[in-house]
Amino acid sequence: MKVLLRTDMFDKVEKSGVGRAIIHQKKALELNGVSYTTNPEEDYDIVHINTVFPQSYLAAKKAHKEGKKVVMHAHSTEEDFRNSFIGSNVVAPLFKKWLTNCYRQGDIVLTPTPYSKSLLDHYHIGRRIIPISNGIELDYFKAEKSWRQDFRKEFGFSETDKVIIAVGLYIERKGILDFVEIAASQPDYKFVWFGFTNLNTVPAKVKEAVTTKLDNLFFPGYYPRNLLRKAYAGADLFFFPTYEETEGIVLLEALAAKTPVLIRDIPIYQGWFEDGKNVYKGTNNKEFKEKITGIVEQKLPNLTKEGYKVAQERSIENIGKELKKIYEELLSE
């Protein structure tokens, strides 16, 4: 059995969750002895496609003609496309139609969570949809003692500074407007947002938020994983105010790094995250501010051990085992 992992326009998705997912899949297959290639010129039995570019669609069509099996990985939905870029809400229904056409090319469709599966069930794709986490490299995010100091030294933060970080694109859906508003209301804490989006592609209110000048607010741009893991280690809190996700790989990274976590209470996280048990949740900025203070001032219990268990369940090795089983079942059909 040999798998072709398509990496169409990888330079365009490398810094996104889809890019991380592809990297994770390579590692997962290696750990489980599954032969794979990223070269479409090589022979293969199954093609695994993570993107919805035209060439990805055509690759699926070509594979079917050659008698190959096709796995389409549904990382995107109409719901998480909304409130992202200029005009995204206008074209969202058309994007949904394109997604549906792409996903129908799969003999099976994979998607990161039961929640995203529930959304896709209403797309009438007509294919079996299997929820499977994008996974997390536990060992990679296991903090070394020096990382906290490295991170704080780079940003000029003292050991006693209370530092809150977030990771994501500069899009409204990620909760960036709330992040800036909260930073402005809590000047005694440091707020750092890691990630980048061309400001010419986002609405004016997002651009205004990112260009806000506050002494305690920082937008250092995109950070590669080897630096971002130091930020997780050096932060007092990972704040994830996103309004919509299909999973949220950066959330798993924070849990793996045993960073305290505060998330928005949204449907996707019902059933695997419980407020006050393995993470903290909030529904509005008032609640967020109260819990931020409680967490960073250590007035609320530390939940990182329980949060880490969630990451453990989604380890890269475990995900690789699931992928291998799915591939084998697909070939035997």
XYZ file of C-alpha atoms in Angstrom:
333
model
C 0.000 0.000 0.000
C 1.361 3.388 -1.023
C -0.269 6.753 -0.394
C 0.153 9.903 -2.441
C -0.136 12.959 -0.179
C -0.998 15.831 -2.479
C 0.749 19.069 -1.565
C -0.811 21.361 -4.173
C 0.274 24.992 -3.697
C 1.752 24.082 -0.317
C 3.445 27.479 -0.097
C -0.049 29.031 0.018
C -1.299 26.862 2.895
C 1.912 26.137 4.791
C 1.202 28.759 7.457
C -2.410 27.652 7.938
C -4.042 24.775 9.747
C -4.206 22.842 6.477
C -0.440 23.137 6.114
C 0.051 21.883 9.650
C -2.314 18.986 8.950
C -0.257 17.876 5.939
C 2.937 17.998 8.015
C 1.219 15.961 10.723
C 0.017 13.364 8.222
C 3.552 12.798 6.956
C 4.786 12.219 10.497
C 1.806 10.030 11.380
C 2.366 7.752 8.390
C 6.097 7.511 9.079
C 5.449 6.479 12.690
C 3.108 3.721 11.533
C 5.180 2.356 8.666
C 2.840 3.514 5.903
C 4.639 4.118 2.604
C 3.837 7.499 1.089
C 5.056 9.959 -1.515
C 4.388 13.591 -2.361
C 5.465 13.078 -5.977
C 2.404 12.565 -8.222
C 4.639 10.980 -10.875
C 5.269 7.964 -8.637
C 2.934 4.989 -8.521
C 0.433 4.876 -5.655
C -2.733 3.129 -4.484
C -4.520 5.944 -2.637
C -4.368 9.698 -3.081
C -5.011 11.784 0.037
C -6.045 15.363 -0.822
C -6.192 18.144 1.782
C -6.837 21.191 -0.392
C -9.683 22.422 -2.588
C -7.712 24.135 -5.337
C -8.731 23.416 -8.967
C -5.663 21.223 -9.431
C -6.699 19.218 -6.344
C -10.122 18.603 -7.893
C -8.536 17.583 -11.196
C -6.085 15.283 -9.374
C -9.016 13.431 -7.821
C -10.673 13.080 -11.232
C -7.432 11.744 -12.725
C -6.994 9.240 -9.883
C -10.486 7.847 -10.434
C -9.793 7.369 -14.147
C -6.658 5.418 -13.238
C -8.567 3.205 -10.814
C -7.032 4.706 -7.692
C -8.826 5.343 -4.405
C -9.379 8.942 -3.320
C -9.478 10.348 0.211
C -10.729 13.929 0.418
C -9.884 15.718 3.665
C -12.500 18.336 4.526
C -10.685 21.031 6.471
C -12.919 23.839 5.237
C -16.629 24.595 5.554
C -18.829 27.487 4.488
C -19.250 28.284 8.173
C -15.557 28.879 8.850
C -15.116 30.715 5.549
C -17.538 33.425 6.637
C -16.202 36.516 8.425
C -12.719 35.986 7.073
C -11.742 38.100 4.064
C -13.229 41.016 2.150
C -16.361 39.747 0.414
C -16.197 36.291 2.003
C -19.797 36.402 3.240
C -21.056 37.320 -0.234
C -19.306 34.417 -1.966
C -19.756 31.914 0.898
C -22.730 30.107 -0.751
C -20.697 29.662 -3.953
C -17.737 28.453 -1.891
C -20.013 25.870 -0.280
C -21.027 24.574 -3.725
C -17.370 24.294 -4.726
C -16.506 22.487 -1.489
C -19.369 20.073 -2.041
C -18.172 19.302 -5.586
C -14.614 18.770 -4.347
C -15.557 16.553 -1.427
C -17.787 14.423 -3.662
C -14.649 13.362 -5.495
C -13.589 11.328 -2.474
C -14.364 7.666 -2.061
C -14.469 8.730 1.575
C -14.263 12.116 3.261
C -12.230 12.803 6.397
C -12.867 15.824 8.610
C -11.214 16.853 11.898
C -14.118 16.648 14.371
C -17.625 15.267 14.895
C -18.782 18.895 14.802
C -17.394 19.522 11.314
C -18.917 16.184 10.255
C -22.307 17.398 11.490
C -21.959 20.479 9.272
C -20.920 18.429 6.243
C -23.809 16.006 6.759
C -26.079 18.856 5.654
C -24.069 19.421 2.460
C -25.530 16.213 0.964
C -22.137 15.055 -0.266
C -23.280 11.470 -0.603
C -20.051 10.007 0.769
C -19.091 8.377 4.041
C -17.674 11.085 6.338
C -15.241 10.052 9.077
C -14.140 12.423 11.863
C -10.421 12.145 12.630
C -8.284 14.673 14.469
C -5.418 16.448 12.722
C -3.292 15.260 15.627
C -0.475 16.798 17.633
C 3.238 16.050 18.124
C 3.374 15.771 21.888
C 7.150 15.547 22.255
C 7.756 18.526 19.973
C 5.850 20.877 22.282
C 7.217 19.505 25.537
C 8.791 22.628 26.994
C 12.449 22.919 27.913
C 13.378 25.056 30.912
C 15.110 27.710 28.823
C 12.183 28.355 26.481
C 10.253 30.590 28.867
C 13.277 32.831 29.370
C 14.079 32.821 25.640
C 10.585 34.009 24.749
C 10.434 36.708 27.396
C 13.900 37.987 26.598
C 13.023 38.351 22.920
C 9.987 40.496 23.699
C 11.515 42.374 26.615
C 9.069 40.882 29.114
C 10.071 40.392 32.735
C 9.585 37.146 34.641
C 6.678 38.732 36.538
C 4.861 40.133 33.486
C 1.550 38.426 32.801
C 1.568 37.381 29.148
C -1.474 36.274 27.127
C -0.959 34.891 23.622
C -3.203 33.984 20.704
C -2.389 32.340 17.372
C -4.280 32.752 14.117
C -4.825 34.651 10.910
C -5.900 38.289 11.032
C -9.564 37.508 10.437
C -12.679 38.463 12.359
C -13.766 34.853 12.807
C -10.680 34.177 14.907
C -11.840 36.723 17.495
C -9.133 39.282 16.808
C -11.461 42.249 17.418
C -12.271 40.922 20.892
C -8.589 40.260 21.588
C -7.687 43.894 20.877
C -10.640 45.238 22.859
C -9.687 43.139 25.876
C -6.024 44.163 25.603
C -7.092 47.806 25.706
C -9.123 47.190 28.869
C -6.347 45.273 30.691
C -3.238 47.452 30.296
C -1.372 45.668 33.106
C -1.139 42.489 31.014
C 0.816 41.834 27.818
C -1.159 40.574 24.800
C 0.629 38.957 21.833
C -1.088 37.746 18.654
C 0.995 35.411 16.479
C -0.010 35.031 12.848
C -0.304 37.058 9.687
C -2.708 37.961 6.905
C -2.244 40.532 4.162
C -4.177 43.529 5.486
C -5.303 44.393 1.962
C -7.512 41.292 2.024
C -9.353 41.938 5.313
C -12.181 44.353 6.220
C -11.344 47.829 7.517
C -12.283 47.012 11.117
C -9.796 44.132 11.206
C -7.076 46.299 9.686
C -7.839 48.983 12.271
C -7.584 46.437 15.089
C -4.221 45.079 13.902
C -2.772 48.586 13.547
C -3.970 49.661 17.014
C -1.150 51.253 19.005
C -1.109 50.036 22.601
C 1.909 49.642 24.868
C 0.733 46.155 25.899
C -0.365 44.837 22.490
C 1.982 43.094 20.043
C 1.559 41.682 16.523
C 4.923 40.054 15.681
C 3.523 38.263 12.606
C 3.878 34.635 11.634
C 6.141 32.516 13.830
C 7.364 29.071 12.712
C 6.664 26.176 15.056
C 10.181 26.047 16.482
C 9.730 29.594 17.819
C 6.035 29.356 18.583
C 6.587 26.478 20.998
C 8.782 28.807 23.042
C 5.916 31.290 23.156
C 3.585 28.595 24.517
C 6.192 27.789 27.164
C 6.699 31.438 28.077
C 3.068 32.528 28.216
C 0.790 32.584 31.243
C -2.273 31.924 29.102
C -3.266 30.791 25.604
C -6.423 32.711 24.707
C -8.415 31.325 21.762
C -11.488 33.537 21.185
C -12.380 32.016 17.803
C -16.036 31.943 16.780
C -15.793 28.966 14.400
C -13.304 26.126 13.790
C -13.138 22.675 12.280
C -10.694 21.735 15.072
C -7.983 24.266 15.916
C -4.495 22.756 15.724
C -2.986 25.654 17.670
C -5.281 24.805 20.566
C -3.896 21.268 20.625
C -0.377 22.731 20.539
C -1.095 24.855 23.609
C -2.538 21.855 25.450
C 0.498 19.755 24.513
C 2.756 22.519 25.864
C 0.732 22.516 29.113
C -0.145 26.177 28.727
C -3.290 27.310 30.576
C -6.109 27.702 28.037
C -9.164 29.940 27.721
C -11.502 29.352 24.773
C -14.826 30.642 23.529
C -17.757 28.408 24.412
C -18.792 27.353 20.888
C -20.494 24.163 19.630
C -17.354 22.490 18.282
C -15.847 22.168 21.755
C -18.908 20.714 23.436
C -18.312 17.134 24.504
C -14.523 17.245 24.694
C -13.860 20.407 26.671
C -15.552 21.152 29.970
C -15.295 24.562 31.593
C -13.325 24.351 34.813
C -12.262 20.747 34.183
C -9.690 20.722 31.337
C -9.912 24.309 30.021
C -11.707 27.527 30.875
C -14.494 28.864 28.661
C -16.142 32.228 28.160
C -19.027 33.508 26.060
C -18.370 37.256 25.956
C -15.622 39.788 26.692
C -16.831 40.420 30.245
C -16.428 36.741 31.083
C -13.122 36.577 29.224
C -11.654 39.467 31.212
C -12.743 37.954 34.514
C -11.251 34.565 33.644
C -8.060 36.031 32.214
C -7.461 37.739 35.547
C -8.335 34.615 37.505
C -6.001 32.421 35.450
C -2.924 34.637 35.196
C -3.169 35.721 38.845
C -3.525 32.035 39.749
C -6.806 32.604 41.557
C -8.374 29.805 39.496
C -7.148 26.182 39.601
C -4.491 25.102 37.093
C -6.096 22.723 34.580
C -3.092 21.944 32.394
C -2.776 18.291 33.449
C -6.342 17.555 32.426
C -5.957 19.604 29.249
C -2.858 17.622 28.327
C -4.922 14.423 28.403
C -7.041 15.797 25.548
C -3.880 16.319 23.505
C -2.616 12.839 24.394
C -5.750 11.257 22.925
C -4.950 13.037 19.648
C -1.253 12.194 19.458
C 0.281 11.901 15.984
C 0.989 8.208 16.539
C -2.639 7.459 17.406
C -3.876 9.427 14.398
C -1.481 7.485 12.163
C -2.980 4.215 13.368
C -6.449 5.478 12.485
C -5.334 6.655 9.037
C -3.670 3.309 8.321
C -6.851 1.461 9.243
C -8.953 3.760 7.043
C -6.609 3.277 4.068
C -6.609 -0.502 4.459
C -10.380 -0.665 4.686
C -10.708 1.543 1.620
C -8.438 -0.688 -0.452
C -10.292 -3.825 0.635
C -13.689 -2.486 -0.480
